[in-house]
CSV table of N, CA and C in Angstrom, one decimal:
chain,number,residue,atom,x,y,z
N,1,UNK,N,-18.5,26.8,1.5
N,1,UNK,CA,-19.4,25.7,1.6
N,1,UNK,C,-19.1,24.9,2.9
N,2,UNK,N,-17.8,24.3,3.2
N,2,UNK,CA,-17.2,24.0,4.5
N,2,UNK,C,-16.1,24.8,5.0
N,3,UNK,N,-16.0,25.1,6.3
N,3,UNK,CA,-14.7,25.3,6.9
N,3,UNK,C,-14.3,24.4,7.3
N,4,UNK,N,-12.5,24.3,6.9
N,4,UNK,CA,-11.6,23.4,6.9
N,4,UNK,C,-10.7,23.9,8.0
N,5,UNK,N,-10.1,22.8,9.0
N,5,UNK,CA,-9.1,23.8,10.0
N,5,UNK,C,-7.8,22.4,10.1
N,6,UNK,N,-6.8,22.5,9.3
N,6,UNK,CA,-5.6,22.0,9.5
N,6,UNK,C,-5.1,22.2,11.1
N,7,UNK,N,-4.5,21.2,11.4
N,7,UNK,CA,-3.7,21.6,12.6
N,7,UNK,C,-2.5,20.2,12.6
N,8,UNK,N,-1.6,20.0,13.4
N,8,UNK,CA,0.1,19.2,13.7
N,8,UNK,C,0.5,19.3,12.8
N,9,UNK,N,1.2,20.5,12.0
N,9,UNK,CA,2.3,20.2,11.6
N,9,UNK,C,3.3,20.6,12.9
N,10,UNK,N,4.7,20.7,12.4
N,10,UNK,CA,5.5,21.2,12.9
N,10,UNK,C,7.0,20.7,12.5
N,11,UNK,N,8.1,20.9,13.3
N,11,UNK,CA,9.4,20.4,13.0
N,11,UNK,C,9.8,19.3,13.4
N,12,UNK,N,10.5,18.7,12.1
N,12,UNK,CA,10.9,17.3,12.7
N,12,UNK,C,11.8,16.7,11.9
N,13,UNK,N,13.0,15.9,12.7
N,13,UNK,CA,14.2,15.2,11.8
N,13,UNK,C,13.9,14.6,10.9
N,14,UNK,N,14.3,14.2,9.9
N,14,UNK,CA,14.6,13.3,8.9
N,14,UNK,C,14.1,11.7,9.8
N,15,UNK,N,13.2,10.7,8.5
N,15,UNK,CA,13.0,9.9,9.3
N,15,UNK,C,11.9,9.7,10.1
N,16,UNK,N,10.9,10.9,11.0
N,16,UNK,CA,10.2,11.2,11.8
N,16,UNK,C,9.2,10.9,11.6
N,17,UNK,N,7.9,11.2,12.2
N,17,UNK,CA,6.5,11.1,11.9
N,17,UNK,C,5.6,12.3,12.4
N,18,UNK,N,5.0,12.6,11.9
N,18,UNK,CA,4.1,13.8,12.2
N,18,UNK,C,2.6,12.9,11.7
N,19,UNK,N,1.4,13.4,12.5
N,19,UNK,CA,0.0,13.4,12.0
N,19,UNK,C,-0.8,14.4,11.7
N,20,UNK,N,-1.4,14.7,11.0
N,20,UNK,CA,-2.0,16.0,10.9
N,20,UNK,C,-3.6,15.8,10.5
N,21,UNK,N,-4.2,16.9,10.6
N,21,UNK,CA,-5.6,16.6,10.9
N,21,UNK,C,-6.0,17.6,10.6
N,22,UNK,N,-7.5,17.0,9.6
N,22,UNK,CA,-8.2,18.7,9.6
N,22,UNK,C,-9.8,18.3,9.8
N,23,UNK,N,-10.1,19.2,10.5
N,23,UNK,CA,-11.4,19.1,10.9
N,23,UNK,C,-12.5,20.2,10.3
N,24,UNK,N,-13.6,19.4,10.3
N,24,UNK,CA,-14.6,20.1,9.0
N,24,UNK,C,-16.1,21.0,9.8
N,25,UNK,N,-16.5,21.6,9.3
N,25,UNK,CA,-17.6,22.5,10.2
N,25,UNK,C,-18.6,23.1,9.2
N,26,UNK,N,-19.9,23.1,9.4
N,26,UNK,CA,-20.9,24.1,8.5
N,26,UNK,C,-21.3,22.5,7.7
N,27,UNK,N,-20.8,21.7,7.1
N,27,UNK,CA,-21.7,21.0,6.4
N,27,UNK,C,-21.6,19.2,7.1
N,28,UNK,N,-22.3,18.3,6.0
N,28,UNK,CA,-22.0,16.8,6.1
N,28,UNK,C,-20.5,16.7,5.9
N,29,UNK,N,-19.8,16.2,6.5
N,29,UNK,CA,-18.6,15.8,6.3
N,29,UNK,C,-18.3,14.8,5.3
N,30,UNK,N,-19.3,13.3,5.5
N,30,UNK,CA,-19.0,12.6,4.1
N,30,UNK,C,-19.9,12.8,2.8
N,31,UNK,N,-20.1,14.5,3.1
N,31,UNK,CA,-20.8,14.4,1.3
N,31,UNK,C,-19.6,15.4,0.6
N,32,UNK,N,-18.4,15.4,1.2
N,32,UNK,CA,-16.9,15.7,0.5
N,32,UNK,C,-16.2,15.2,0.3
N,33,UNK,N,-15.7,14.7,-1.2
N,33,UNK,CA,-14.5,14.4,-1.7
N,33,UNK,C,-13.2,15.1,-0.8
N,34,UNK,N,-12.5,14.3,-0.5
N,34,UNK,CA,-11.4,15.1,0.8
N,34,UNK,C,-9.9,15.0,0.2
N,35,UNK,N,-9.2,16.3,0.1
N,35,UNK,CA,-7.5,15.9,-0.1
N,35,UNK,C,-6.7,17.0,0.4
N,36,UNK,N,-5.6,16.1,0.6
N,36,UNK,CA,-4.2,16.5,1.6
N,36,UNK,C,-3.7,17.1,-0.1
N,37,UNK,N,-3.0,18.5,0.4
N,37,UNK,CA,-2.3,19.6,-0.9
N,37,UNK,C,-0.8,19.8,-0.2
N,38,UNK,N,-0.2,20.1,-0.3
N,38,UNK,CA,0.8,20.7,0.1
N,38,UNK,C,2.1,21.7,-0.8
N,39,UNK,N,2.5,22.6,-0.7
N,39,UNK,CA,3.2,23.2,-1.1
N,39,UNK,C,4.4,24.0,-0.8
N,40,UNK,N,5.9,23.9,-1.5
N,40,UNK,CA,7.2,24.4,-0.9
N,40,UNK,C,7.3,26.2,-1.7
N,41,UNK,N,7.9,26.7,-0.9
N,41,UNK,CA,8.3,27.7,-1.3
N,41,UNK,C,8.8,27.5,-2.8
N,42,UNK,N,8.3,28.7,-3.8
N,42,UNK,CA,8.9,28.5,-5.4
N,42,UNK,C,8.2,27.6,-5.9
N,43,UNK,N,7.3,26.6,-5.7
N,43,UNK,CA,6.6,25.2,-6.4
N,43,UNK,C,5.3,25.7,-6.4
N,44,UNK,N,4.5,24.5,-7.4
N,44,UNK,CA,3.2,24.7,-7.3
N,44,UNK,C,2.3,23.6,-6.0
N,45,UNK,N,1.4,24.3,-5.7
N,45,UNK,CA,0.4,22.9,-4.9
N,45,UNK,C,0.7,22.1,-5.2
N,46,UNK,N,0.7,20.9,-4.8
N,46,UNK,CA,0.6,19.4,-5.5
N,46,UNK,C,0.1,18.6,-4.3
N,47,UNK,N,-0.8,17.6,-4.8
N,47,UNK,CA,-1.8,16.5,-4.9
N,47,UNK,C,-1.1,15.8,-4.1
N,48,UNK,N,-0.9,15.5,-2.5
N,48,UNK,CA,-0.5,14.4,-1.5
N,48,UNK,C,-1.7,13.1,-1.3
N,49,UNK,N,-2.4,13.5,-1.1
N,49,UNK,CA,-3.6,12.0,-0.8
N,49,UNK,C,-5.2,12.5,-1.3
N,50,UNK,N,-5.8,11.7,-1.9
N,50,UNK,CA,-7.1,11.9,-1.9
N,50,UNK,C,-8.2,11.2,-1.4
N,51,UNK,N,-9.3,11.1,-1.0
N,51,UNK,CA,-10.1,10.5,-0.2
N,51,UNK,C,-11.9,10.5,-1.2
N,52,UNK,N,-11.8,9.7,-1.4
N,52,UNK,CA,-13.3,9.8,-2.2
N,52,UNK,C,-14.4,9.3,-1.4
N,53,UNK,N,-15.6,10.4,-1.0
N,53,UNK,CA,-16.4,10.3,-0.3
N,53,UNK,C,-17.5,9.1,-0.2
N,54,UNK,N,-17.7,8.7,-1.4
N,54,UNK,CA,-18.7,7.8,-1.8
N,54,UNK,C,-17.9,6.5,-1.4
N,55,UNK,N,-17.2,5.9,-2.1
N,55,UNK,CA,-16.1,4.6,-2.5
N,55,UNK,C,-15.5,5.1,-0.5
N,56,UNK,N,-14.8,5.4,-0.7
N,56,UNK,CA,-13.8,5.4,0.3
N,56,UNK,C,-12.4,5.4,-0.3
N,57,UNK,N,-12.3,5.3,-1.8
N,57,UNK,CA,-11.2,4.9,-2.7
N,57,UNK,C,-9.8,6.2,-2.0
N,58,UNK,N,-9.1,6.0,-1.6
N,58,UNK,CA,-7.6,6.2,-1.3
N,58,UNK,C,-6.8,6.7,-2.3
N,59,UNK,N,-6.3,7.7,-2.9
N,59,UNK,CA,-5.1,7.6,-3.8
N,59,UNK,C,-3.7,8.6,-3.2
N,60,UNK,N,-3.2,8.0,-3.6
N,60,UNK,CA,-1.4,9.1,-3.2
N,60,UNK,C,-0.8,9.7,-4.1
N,61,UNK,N,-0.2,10.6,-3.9
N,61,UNK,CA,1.1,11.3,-4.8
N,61,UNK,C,2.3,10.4,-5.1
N,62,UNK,N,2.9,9.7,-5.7
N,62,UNK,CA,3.7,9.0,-6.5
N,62,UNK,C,5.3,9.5,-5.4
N,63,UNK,N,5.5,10.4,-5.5
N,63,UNK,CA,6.3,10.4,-4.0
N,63,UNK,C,6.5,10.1,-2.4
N,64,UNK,N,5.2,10.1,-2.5
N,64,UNK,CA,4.6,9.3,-0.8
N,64,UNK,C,5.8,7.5,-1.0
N,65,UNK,N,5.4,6.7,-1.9
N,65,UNK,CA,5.9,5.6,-2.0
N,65,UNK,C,5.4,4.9,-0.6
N,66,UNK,N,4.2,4.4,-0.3
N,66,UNK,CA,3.5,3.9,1.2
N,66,UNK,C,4.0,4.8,2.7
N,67,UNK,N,4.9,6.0,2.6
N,67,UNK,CA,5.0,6.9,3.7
N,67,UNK,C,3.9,6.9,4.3
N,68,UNK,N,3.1,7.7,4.1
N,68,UNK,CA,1.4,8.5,4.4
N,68,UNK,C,0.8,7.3,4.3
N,69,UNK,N,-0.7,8.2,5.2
N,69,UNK,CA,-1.6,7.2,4.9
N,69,UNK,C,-2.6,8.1,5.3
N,70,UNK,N,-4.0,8.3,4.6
N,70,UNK,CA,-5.1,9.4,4.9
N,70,UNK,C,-6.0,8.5,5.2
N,71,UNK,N,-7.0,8.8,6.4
N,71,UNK,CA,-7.8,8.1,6.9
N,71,UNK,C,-9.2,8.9,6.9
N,72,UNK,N,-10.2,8.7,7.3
N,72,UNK,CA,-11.4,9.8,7.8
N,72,UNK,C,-11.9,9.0,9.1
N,73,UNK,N,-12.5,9.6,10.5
N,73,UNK,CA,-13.1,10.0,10.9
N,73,UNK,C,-14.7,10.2,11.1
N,74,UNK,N,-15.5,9.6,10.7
N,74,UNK,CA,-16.4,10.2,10.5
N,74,UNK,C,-17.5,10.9,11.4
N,75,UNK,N,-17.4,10.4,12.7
N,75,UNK,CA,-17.7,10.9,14.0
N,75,UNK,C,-17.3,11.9,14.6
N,76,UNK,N,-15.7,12.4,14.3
N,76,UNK,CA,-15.7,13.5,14.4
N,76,UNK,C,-15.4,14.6,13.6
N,77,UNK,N,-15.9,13.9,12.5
N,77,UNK,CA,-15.7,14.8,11.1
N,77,UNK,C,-14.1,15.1,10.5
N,78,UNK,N,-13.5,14.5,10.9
N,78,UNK,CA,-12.0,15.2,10.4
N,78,UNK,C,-11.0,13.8,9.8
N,79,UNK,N,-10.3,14.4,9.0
N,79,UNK,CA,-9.7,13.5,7.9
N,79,UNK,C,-8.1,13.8,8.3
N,80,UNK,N,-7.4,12.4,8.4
N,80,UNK,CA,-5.7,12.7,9.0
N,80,UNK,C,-5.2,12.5,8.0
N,81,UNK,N,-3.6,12.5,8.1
N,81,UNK,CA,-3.0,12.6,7.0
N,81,UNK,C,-1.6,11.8,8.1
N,82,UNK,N,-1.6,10.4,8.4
N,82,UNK,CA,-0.2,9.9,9.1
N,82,UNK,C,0.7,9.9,8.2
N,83,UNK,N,2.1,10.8,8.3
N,83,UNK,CA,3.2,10.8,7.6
N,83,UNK,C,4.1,10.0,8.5
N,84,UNK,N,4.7,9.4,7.7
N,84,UNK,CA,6.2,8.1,9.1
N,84,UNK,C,7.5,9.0,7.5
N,85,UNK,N,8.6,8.0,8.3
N,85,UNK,CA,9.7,8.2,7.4
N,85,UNK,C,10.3,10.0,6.6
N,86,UNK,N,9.4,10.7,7.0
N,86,UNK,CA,10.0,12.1,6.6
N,86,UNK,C,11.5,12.6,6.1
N,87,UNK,N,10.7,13.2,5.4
N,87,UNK,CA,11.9,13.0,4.1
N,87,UNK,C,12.7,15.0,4.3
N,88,UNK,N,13.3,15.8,4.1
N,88,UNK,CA,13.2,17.1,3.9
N,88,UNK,C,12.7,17.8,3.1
N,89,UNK,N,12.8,16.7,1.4
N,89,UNK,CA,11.4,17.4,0.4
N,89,UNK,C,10.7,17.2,1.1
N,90,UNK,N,9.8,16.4,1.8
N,90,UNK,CA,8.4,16.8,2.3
N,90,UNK,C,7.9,18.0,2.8
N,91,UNK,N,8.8,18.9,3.2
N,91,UNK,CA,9.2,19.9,3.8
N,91,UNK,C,7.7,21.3,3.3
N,92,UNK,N,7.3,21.8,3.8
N,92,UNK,CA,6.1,22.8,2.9
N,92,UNK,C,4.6,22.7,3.9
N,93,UNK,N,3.7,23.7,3.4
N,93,UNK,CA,2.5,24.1,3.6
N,93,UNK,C,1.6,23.0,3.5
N,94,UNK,N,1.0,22.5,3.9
N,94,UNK,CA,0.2,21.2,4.0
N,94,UNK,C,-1.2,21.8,4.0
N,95,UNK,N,-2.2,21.6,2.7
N,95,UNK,CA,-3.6,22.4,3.0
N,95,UNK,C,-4.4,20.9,2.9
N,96,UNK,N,-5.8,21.7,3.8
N,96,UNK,CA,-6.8,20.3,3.5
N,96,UNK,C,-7.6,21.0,2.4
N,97,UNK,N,-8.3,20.1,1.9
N,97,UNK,CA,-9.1,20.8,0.9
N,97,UNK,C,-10.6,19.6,0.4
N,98,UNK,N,-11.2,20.7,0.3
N,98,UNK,CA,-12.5,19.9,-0.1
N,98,UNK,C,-14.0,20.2,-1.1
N,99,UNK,N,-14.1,19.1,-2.0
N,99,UNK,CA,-15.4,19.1,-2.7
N,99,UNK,C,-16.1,18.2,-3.0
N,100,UNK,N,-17.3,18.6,-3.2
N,100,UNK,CA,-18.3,17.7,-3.0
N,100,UNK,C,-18.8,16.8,-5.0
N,101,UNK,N,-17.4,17.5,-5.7
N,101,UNK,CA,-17.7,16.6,-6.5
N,101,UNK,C,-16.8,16.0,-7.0
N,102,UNK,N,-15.6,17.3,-7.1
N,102,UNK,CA,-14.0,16.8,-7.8
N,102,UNK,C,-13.6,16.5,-6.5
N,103,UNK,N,-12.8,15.3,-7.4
N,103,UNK,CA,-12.2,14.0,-6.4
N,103,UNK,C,-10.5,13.9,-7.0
N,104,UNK,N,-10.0,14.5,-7.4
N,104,UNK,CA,-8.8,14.4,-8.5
N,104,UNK,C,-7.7,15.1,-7.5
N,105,UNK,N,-6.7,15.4,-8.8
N,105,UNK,CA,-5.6,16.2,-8.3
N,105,UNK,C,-5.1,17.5,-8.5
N,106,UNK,N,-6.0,18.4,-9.3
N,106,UNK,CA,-6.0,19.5,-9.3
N,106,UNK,C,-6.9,20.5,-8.1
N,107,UNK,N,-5.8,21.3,-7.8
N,107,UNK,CA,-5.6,21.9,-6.7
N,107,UNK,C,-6.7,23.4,-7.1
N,108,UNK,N,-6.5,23.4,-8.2
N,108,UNK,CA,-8.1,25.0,-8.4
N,108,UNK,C,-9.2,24.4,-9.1
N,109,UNK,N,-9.7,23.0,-9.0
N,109,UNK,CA,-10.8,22.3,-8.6
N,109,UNK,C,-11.5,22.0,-7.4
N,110,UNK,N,-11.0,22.5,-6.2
N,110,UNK,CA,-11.6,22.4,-5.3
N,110,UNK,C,-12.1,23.4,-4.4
N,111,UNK,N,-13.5,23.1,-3.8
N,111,UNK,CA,-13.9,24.7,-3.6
N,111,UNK,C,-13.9,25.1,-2.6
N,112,UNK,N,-13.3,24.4,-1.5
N,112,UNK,CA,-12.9,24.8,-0.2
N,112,UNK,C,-11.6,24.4,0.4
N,113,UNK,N,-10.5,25.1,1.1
N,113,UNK,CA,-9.4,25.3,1.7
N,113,UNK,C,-9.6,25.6,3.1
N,114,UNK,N,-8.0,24.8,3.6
N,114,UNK,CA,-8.3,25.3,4.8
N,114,UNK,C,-6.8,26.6,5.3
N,115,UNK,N,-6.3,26.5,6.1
N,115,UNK,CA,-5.2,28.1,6.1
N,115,UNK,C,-4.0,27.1,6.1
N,116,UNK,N,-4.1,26.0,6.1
N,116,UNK,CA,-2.7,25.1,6.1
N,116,UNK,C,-1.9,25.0,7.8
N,117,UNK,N,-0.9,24.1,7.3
N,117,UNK,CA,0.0,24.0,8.6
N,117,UNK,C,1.3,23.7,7.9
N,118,UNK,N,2.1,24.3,8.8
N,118,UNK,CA,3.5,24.1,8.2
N,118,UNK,C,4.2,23.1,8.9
N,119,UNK,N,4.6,22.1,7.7
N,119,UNK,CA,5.6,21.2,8.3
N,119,UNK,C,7.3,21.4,7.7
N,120,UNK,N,8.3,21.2,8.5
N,120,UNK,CA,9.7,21.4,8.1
N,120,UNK,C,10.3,20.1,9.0
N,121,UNK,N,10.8,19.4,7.9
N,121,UNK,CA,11.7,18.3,7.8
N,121,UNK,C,13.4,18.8,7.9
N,122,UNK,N,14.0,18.3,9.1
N,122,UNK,CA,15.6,18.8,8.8
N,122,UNK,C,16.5,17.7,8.5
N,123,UNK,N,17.4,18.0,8.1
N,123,UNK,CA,18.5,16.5,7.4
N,123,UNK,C,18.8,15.8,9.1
């Protein structure tokens, strides 16, 4: 329905900041419910930020604790994900993901992905 293209992750100390960004192509960008996924080796996906297309309503993963912060874009179609304070759990595959109806935090509710970016937090 959309292609999704993650890009900045990368490596970084304990403490750090990384931004990441995914940018959208083939459809309207704000007629998608938008969220940040991420996942570690051995774990399941789980639910980093959500972005509700209509509202603009914001929600986090209960571990963020105000770290992150997801924004949109809408000019150039792409939705960030500013992480400060990096932790080493944060450490994993970071996917964008998107649909045009589910707005939640299940991860095989949504009907488009993007290939991810890897971020690694070191102590």
């Amino acid at each position: 329905q959309v292609q999704l293209v993650e890009s900045g992750g990368g490596l970084v100390q304990a403490g750090g900041s990384l931004r990441l960004s995914c940018a959208t192509s083939g459809r309207i960008f704000s007629s998608y419910n938008m969220g940040w996924f991420r996942q570690a080796p051995g774990k399941e996906r789980e639910s980093v930020a959500t972005f509700w297309r209509d509202t603009g309503n914001k929600y986090y993963g209960n571990f963020v604790k105000g770290r992150f912060t997801i924004s949109r874009d809408n000019a150039k179609s792409t939705i960030y994900l500013q992480m400060n304070n990096l932790k080493p759990e944060d450490s994993g595959v970071y996917y964008c993901a998107a649909d045009p109806v589910y707005r939640g935090i299940e991860a095989s509710k949504y009907a488009s992905w993007g290939q991810g970016t890897q971020v690694t937090v070191s102590s």
